[in-house]
Coordinates of C-alpha atoms and ligand atoms in Angstrom, one line a residue:
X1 CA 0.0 0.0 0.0
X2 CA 1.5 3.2 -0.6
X3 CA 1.8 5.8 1.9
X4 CA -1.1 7.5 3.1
X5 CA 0.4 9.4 6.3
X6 CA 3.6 10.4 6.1
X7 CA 5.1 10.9 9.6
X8 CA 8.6 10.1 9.3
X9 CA 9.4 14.3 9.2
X10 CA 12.7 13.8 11.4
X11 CA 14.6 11.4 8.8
X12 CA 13.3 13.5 6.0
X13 CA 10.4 16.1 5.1
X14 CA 8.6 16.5 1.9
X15 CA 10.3 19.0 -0.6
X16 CA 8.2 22.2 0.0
X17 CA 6.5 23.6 -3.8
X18 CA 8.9 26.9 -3.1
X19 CA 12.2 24.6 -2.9
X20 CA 10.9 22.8 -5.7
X21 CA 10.3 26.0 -7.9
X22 CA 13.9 26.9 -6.9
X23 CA 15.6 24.0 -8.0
X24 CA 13.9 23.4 -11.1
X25 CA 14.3 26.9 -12.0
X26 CA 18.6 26.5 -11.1
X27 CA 18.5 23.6 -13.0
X28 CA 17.7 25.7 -15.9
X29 CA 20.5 28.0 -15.5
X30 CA 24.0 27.5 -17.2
X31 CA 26.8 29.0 -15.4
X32 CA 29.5 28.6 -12.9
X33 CA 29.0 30.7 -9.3
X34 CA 32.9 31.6 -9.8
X35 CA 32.4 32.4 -13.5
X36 CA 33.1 36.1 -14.1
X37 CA 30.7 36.2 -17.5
X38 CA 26.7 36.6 -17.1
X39 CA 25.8 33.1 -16.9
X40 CA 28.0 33.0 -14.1
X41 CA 26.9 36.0 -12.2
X42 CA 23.4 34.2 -12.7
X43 CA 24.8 31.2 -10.8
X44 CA 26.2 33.3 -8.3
X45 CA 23.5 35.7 -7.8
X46 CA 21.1 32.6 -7.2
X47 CA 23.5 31.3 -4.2
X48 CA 24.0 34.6 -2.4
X49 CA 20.3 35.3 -2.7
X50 CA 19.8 31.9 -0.8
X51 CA 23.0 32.4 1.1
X52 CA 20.8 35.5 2.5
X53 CA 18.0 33.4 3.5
X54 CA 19.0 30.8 5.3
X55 CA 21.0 33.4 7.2
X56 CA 17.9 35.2 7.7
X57 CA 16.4 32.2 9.2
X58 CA 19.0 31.8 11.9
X59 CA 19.4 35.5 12.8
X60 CA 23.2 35.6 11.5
X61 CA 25.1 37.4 9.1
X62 CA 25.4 36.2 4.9
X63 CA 29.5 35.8 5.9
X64 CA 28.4 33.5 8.8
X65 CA 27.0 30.8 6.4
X66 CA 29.0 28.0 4.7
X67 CA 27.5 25.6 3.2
X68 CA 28.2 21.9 2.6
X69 CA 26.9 18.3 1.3
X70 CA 24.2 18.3 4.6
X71 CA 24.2 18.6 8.4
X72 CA 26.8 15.1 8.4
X73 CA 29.3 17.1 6.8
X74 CA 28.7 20.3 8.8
X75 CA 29.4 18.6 11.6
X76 CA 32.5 17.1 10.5
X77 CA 33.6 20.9 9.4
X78 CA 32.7 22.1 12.6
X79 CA 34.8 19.3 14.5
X80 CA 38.2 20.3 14.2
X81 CA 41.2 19.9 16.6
X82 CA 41.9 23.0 15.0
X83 CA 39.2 24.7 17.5
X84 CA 40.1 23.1 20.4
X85 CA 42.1 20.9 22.5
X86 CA 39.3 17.8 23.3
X87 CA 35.9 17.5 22.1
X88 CA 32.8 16.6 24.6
X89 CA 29.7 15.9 23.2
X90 CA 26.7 14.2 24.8
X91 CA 25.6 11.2 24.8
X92 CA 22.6 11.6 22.7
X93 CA 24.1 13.3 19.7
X94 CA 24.0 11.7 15.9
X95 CA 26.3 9.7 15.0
X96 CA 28.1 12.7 12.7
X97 CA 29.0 14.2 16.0
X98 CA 29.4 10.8 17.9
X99 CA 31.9 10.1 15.5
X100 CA 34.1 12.6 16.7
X101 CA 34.8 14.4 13.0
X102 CA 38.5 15.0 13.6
X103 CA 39.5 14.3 16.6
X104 CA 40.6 10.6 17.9
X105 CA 38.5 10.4 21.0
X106 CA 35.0 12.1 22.0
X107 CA 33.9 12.8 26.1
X108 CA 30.3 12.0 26.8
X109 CA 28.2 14.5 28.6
X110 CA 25.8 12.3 30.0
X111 CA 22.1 13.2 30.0
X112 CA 19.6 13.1 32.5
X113 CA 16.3 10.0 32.3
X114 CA 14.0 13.2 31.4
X115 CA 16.6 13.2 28.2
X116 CA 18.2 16.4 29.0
X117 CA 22.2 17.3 29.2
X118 CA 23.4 17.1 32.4
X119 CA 24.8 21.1 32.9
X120 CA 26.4 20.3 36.1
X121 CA 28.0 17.1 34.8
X122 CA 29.1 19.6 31.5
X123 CA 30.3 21.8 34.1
X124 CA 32.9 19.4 35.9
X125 CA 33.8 18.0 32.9
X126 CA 35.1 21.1 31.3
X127 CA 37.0 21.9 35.0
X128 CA 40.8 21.7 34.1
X129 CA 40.9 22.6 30.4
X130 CA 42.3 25.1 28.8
X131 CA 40.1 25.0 24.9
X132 CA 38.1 22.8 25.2
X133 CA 34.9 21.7 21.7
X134 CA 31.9 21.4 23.2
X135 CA 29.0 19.9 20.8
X136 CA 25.5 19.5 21.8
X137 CA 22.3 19.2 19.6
X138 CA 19.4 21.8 20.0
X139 CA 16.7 19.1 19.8
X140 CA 17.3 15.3 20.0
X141 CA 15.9 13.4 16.5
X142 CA 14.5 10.8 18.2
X143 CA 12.8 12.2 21.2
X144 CA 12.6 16.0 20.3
X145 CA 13.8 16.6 23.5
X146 CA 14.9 20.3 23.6
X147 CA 18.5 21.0 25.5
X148 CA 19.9 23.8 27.4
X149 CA 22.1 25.1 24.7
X150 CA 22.2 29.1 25.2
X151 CA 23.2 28.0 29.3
X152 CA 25.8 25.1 28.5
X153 CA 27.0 28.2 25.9
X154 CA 27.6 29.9 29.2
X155 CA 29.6 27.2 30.7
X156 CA 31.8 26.5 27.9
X157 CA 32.9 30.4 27.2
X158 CA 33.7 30.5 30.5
X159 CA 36.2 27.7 30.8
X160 CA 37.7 29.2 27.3
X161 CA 36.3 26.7 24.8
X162 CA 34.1 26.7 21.9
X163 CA 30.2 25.6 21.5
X164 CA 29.0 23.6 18.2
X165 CA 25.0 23.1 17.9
X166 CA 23.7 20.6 16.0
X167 CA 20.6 22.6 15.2
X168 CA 19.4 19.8 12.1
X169 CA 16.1 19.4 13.9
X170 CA 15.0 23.1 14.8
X171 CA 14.1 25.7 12.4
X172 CA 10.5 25.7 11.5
X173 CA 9.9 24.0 15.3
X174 CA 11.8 26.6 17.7
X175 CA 13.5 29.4 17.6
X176 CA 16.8 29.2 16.4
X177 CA 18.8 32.4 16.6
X178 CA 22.6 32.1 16.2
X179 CA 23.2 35.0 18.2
X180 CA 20.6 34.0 21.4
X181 CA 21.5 30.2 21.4
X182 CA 25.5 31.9 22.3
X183 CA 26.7 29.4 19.7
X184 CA 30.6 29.7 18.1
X185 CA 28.9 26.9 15.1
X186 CA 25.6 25.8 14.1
X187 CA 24.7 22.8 11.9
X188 CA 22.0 23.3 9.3
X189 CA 20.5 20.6 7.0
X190 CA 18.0 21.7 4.0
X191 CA 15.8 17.9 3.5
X192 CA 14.9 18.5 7.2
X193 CA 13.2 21.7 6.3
X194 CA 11.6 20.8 3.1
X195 CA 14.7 21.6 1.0
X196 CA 16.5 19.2 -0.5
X197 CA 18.5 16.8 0.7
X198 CA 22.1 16.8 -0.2
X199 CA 22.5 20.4 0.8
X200 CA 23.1 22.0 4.5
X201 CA 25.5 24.8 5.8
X202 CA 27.7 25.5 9.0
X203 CA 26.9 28.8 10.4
X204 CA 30.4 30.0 11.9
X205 CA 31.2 32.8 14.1
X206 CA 32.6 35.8 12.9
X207 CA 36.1 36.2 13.3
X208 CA 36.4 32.4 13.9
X209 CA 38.8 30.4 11.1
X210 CA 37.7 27.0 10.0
X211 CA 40.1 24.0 9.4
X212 CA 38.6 23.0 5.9
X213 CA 37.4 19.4 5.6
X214 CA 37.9 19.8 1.3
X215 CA 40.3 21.6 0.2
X216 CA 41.0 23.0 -3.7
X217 CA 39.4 25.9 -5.2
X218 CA 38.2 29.1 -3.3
X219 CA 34.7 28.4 -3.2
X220 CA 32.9 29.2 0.1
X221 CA 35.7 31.7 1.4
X222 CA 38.1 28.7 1.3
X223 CA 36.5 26.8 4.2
X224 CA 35.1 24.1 1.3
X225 CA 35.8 23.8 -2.2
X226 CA 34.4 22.5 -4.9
X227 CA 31.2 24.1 -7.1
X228 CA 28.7 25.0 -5.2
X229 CA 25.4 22.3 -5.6
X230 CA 23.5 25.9 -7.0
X231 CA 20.2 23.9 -7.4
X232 CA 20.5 22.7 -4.1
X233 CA 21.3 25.5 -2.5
X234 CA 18.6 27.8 -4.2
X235 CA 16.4 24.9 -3.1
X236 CA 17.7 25.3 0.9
X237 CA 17.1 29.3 0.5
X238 CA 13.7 28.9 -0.7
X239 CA 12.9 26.6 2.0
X240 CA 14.4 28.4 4.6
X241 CA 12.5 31.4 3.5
X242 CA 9.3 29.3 3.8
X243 CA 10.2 28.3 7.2
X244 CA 10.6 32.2 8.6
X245 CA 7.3 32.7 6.9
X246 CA 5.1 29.9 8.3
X247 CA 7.0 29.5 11.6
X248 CA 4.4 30.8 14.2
X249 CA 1.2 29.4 12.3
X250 CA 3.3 25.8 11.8
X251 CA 4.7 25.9 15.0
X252 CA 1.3 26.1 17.0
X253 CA -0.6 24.0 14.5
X254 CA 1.8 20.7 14.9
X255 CA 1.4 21.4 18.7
X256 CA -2.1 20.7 18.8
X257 CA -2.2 17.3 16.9
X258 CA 0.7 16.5 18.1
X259 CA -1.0 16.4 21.6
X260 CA -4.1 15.0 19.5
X261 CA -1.9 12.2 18.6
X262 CA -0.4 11.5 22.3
X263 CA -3.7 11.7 23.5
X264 CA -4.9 9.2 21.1
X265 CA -2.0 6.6 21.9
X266 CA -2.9 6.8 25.5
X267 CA -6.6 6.1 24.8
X268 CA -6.0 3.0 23.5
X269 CA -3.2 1.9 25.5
X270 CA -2.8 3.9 28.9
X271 CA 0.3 2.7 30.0
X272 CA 2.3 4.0 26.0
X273 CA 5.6 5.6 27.5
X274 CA 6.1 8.9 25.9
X275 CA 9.6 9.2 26.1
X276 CA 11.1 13.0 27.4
X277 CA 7.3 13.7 27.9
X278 CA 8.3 15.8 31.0
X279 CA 10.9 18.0 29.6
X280 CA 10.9 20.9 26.9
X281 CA 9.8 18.9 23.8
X282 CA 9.4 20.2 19.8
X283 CA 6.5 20.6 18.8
X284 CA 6.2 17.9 16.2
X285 CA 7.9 14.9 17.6
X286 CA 6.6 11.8 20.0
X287 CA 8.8 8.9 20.9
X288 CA 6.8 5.8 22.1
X289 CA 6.8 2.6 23.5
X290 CA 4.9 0.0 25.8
X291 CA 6.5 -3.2 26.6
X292 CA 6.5 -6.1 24.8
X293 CA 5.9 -4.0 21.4
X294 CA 8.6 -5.1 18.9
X295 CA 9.8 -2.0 17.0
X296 CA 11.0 -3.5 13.7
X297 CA 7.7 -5.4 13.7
X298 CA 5.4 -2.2 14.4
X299 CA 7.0 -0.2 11.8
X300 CA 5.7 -2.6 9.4
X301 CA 2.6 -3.2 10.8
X302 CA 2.1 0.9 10.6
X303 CA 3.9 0.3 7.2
X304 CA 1.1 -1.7 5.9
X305 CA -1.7 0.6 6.9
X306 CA -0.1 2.9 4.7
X307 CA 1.6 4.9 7.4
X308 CA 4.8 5.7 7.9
X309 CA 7.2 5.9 11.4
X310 CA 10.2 4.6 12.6
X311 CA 11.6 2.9 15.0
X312 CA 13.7 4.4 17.5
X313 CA 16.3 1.7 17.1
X314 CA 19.6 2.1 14.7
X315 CA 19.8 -0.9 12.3
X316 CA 23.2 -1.8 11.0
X317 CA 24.9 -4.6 9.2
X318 CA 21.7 -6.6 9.7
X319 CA 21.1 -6.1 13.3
X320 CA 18.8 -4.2 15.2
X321 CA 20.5 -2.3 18.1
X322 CA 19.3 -0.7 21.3
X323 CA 19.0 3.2 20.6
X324 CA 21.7 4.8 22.1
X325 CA 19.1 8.2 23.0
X326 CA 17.5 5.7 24.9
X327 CA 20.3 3.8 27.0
X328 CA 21.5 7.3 27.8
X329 CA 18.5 7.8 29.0
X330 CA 18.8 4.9 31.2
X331 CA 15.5 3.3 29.5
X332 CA 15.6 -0.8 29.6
X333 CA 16.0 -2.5 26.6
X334 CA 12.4 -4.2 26.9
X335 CA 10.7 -1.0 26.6
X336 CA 13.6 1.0 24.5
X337 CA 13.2 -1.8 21.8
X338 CA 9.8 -0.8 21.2
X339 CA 10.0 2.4 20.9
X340 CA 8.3 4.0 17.7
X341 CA 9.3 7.7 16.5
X342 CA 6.3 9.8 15.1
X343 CA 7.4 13.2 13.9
X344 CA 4.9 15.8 12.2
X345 CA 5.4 18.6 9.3
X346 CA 3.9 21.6 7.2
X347 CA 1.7 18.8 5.6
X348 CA 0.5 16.7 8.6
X349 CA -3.4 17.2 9.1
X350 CA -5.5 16.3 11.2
X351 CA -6.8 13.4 8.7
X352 CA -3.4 12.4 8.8
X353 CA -3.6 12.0 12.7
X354 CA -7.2 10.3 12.3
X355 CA -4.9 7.8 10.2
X356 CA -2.5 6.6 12.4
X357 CA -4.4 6.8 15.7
X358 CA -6.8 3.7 13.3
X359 CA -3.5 1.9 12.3
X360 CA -2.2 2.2 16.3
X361 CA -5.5 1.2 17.2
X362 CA -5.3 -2.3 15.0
X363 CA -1.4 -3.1 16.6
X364 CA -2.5 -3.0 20.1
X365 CA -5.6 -5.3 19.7
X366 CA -3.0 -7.6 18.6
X367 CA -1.1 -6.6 21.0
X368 CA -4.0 -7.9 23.5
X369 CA -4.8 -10.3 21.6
X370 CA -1.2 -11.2 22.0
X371 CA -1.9 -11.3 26.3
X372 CA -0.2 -8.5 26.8
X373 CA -3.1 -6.9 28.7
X374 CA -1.2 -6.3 31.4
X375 CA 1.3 -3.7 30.2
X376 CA -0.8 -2.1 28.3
X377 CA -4.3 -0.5 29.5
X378 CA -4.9 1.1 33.0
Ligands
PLP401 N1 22.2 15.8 13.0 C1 20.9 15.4 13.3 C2 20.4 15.7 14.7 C3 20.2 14.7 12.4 O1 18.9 14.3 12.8 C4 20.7 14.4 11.1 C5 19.9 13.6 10.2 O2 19.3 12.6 10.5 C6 22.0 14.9 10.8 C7 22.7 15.6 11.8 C8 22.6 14.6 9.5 O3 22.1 15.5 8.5 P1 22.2 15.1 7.0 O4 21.2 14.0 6.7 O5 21.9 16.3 6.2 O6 23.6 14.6 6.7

């Protein structure tokens, strides 16, 4: 069946008609960005215009924005021992900044069971150093969980260091001003605004040098070469133009069936775990669970009532493993490996919502059916 409720907005949104526009209409357009003749000053034109927006949607400053390949390679700009001395990141971050980018070895900032960084742990663990990276994520992709960014900014400027955000999963949910989260960097990714994917930017400092991942031609101010992806990028713009429109109207409306949605999980299974229901949340994303729920199994369950989700559980080389957001979280595996990850957009409606809540409402009869009574209702 093909999909009928798309709510899978965290891994990927649907290309917004603007960002479509743009590209198609870059596509059309010869030229080089460094080309001095008019084709090329067409090129240009169409990256600097977008160059504008997306730094319009962050609050910062058109020589603030690099862009890149996507948030992955963002981060992996941003992570440089050329900007400090050890990197700490928490526990909960994607694996672009789990991986460390460039430095050997990454410090975990552990998080509290409400899914929030620890500050005081962040606190003691920068004691000591002298420059030390600090990365942390505005808002956690699999429980939306919101973190204290602008106060671990704070901390980390006080003991001389640096602070990255991983801000992939913010604009168009929460505010996300450069200059009022205190950030030094700030990872951006177009698909996860309705841009396209392929495309994202590092919004760096002023005054602050990056160590450039790719090196070779000029492009970007030297912090990555190569020729610029101008259709993607005139895609990014128009979506993040979209996104500073529509922000408080979007924003409020997701709320309300989001809490539709939550409300309709519990009706039909009182004891569904919302995970990081008790901390600062966007407005557009609920991690569940109840024990005994498989998640690989419920995704295709949903999957075949013509909805999609994921699961909360990273699959590689064949095998399912334990979220990592979750363990950090201190959640047990019985209840972390069904955990399901719903995440709403521009597009979600309430129909949409009606949908899902039917499809959730078939899995847990068979979940009853299954004798799991017990861990399920009131
Ligand atoms: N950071 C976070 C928090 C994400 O959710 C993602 C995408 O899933 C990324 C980084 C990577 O972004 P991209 O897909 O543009 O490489």
């Amino acid at each position: 069946m093909a999909t009928q409720a798309y709510f899978d907005w965290n891994a990927t949104a649907p290309l917004r008609p603007q960002a479509k526009a743009a590209v198609t209409a870059a596509l059309e357009t010869t030229g080089n960005p460094s080309s001095v003749h008019a084709s090329g000053r067409a090129a240009r034109r169409l990256v600097e215009d977008a160059r504008d927006k997306v730094a319009a949607l962050v609050g910062a400053t058109r020589r603030e924005v690099v862009f890149t390949s996507g948030g992955t390679e963002a981060n992996a700009l941003a992570l440089s021992p050329a900007l400090g001395d050890s990197l700490l990141a928490s526990a909960i971050e994607h694996p672009s900044v789990r991986s460390g980018g460039r430095f050997a070895a990454v410090e975990d900032v552990p998080v509290t069971a409400a899914g929030v960084v620890d500050l005081l742990a962040l606190e003691n663990l920068l004691k000591g150093r002298t420059r030390p990276l600090v990365s942390l994520m505005l808002a956690n992709n699999e429980t939306g969980v919101i973190q204290p960014v602008a106060e671990a900014a704070a901390l980390v400027h006080a003991a001389g260091g640096l602070l990255h955000i991983d801000a992939v999963q913010g604009p168009g949910r929460i505010a996300c001003d450069f200059k009022a989260l205190g950030a030094d960097l700030m990872t951006l990714s177009a698909h996860k605004i309705g841009g396209p994917q392929g495309v994202g930017a590092l919004i760096v400092r002023d005054g602050l040098t990056l160590d450039a991942l790719i090196r070779g031609g000029g492009q970007e101010r030297s912090a990555r070469a190569g020729t610029e992806n101008v259709a993607g990028i005139a895609g990014f713009g128009a979506a993040a133009e979209a996104v500073r429109q529509e922000f408080a109207a979007e924003t409020a409306r997701m709320a309300g069936l989001r809490d539709e949605l939550e409300a309709g999980i519990k009706a039909v299974a009182a004891k569904a775990i919302i995970f990081g229901a008790e901390s600062p949340r966007l407005p557009n994303t609920t991690l569940f669970s109840v024990p005994g729920m498989k998640a690989e199994t419920a995704v295709i369950a949903f999957d075949l009532e013509g909805v999609a989700v994921s699961s909360g559980a990273a699959c590689s080389s064949g095998k399912v493993a334990p979220s990592h957001v979750l363990a950090a979280m201190g959640v047990v595996p019985e209840l972390a490996g069904g955990a399901i990850r719903v995440s709403l957009g521009y597009a979600t409606t309430s129909e949409c919502v009606g949908i899902i809540l039917k499809a959730w409402a078939k899995l847990a009869k068979g979940l009853y059916k299954a004798g799991k009574h017990q861990e399920i209702a009131a």
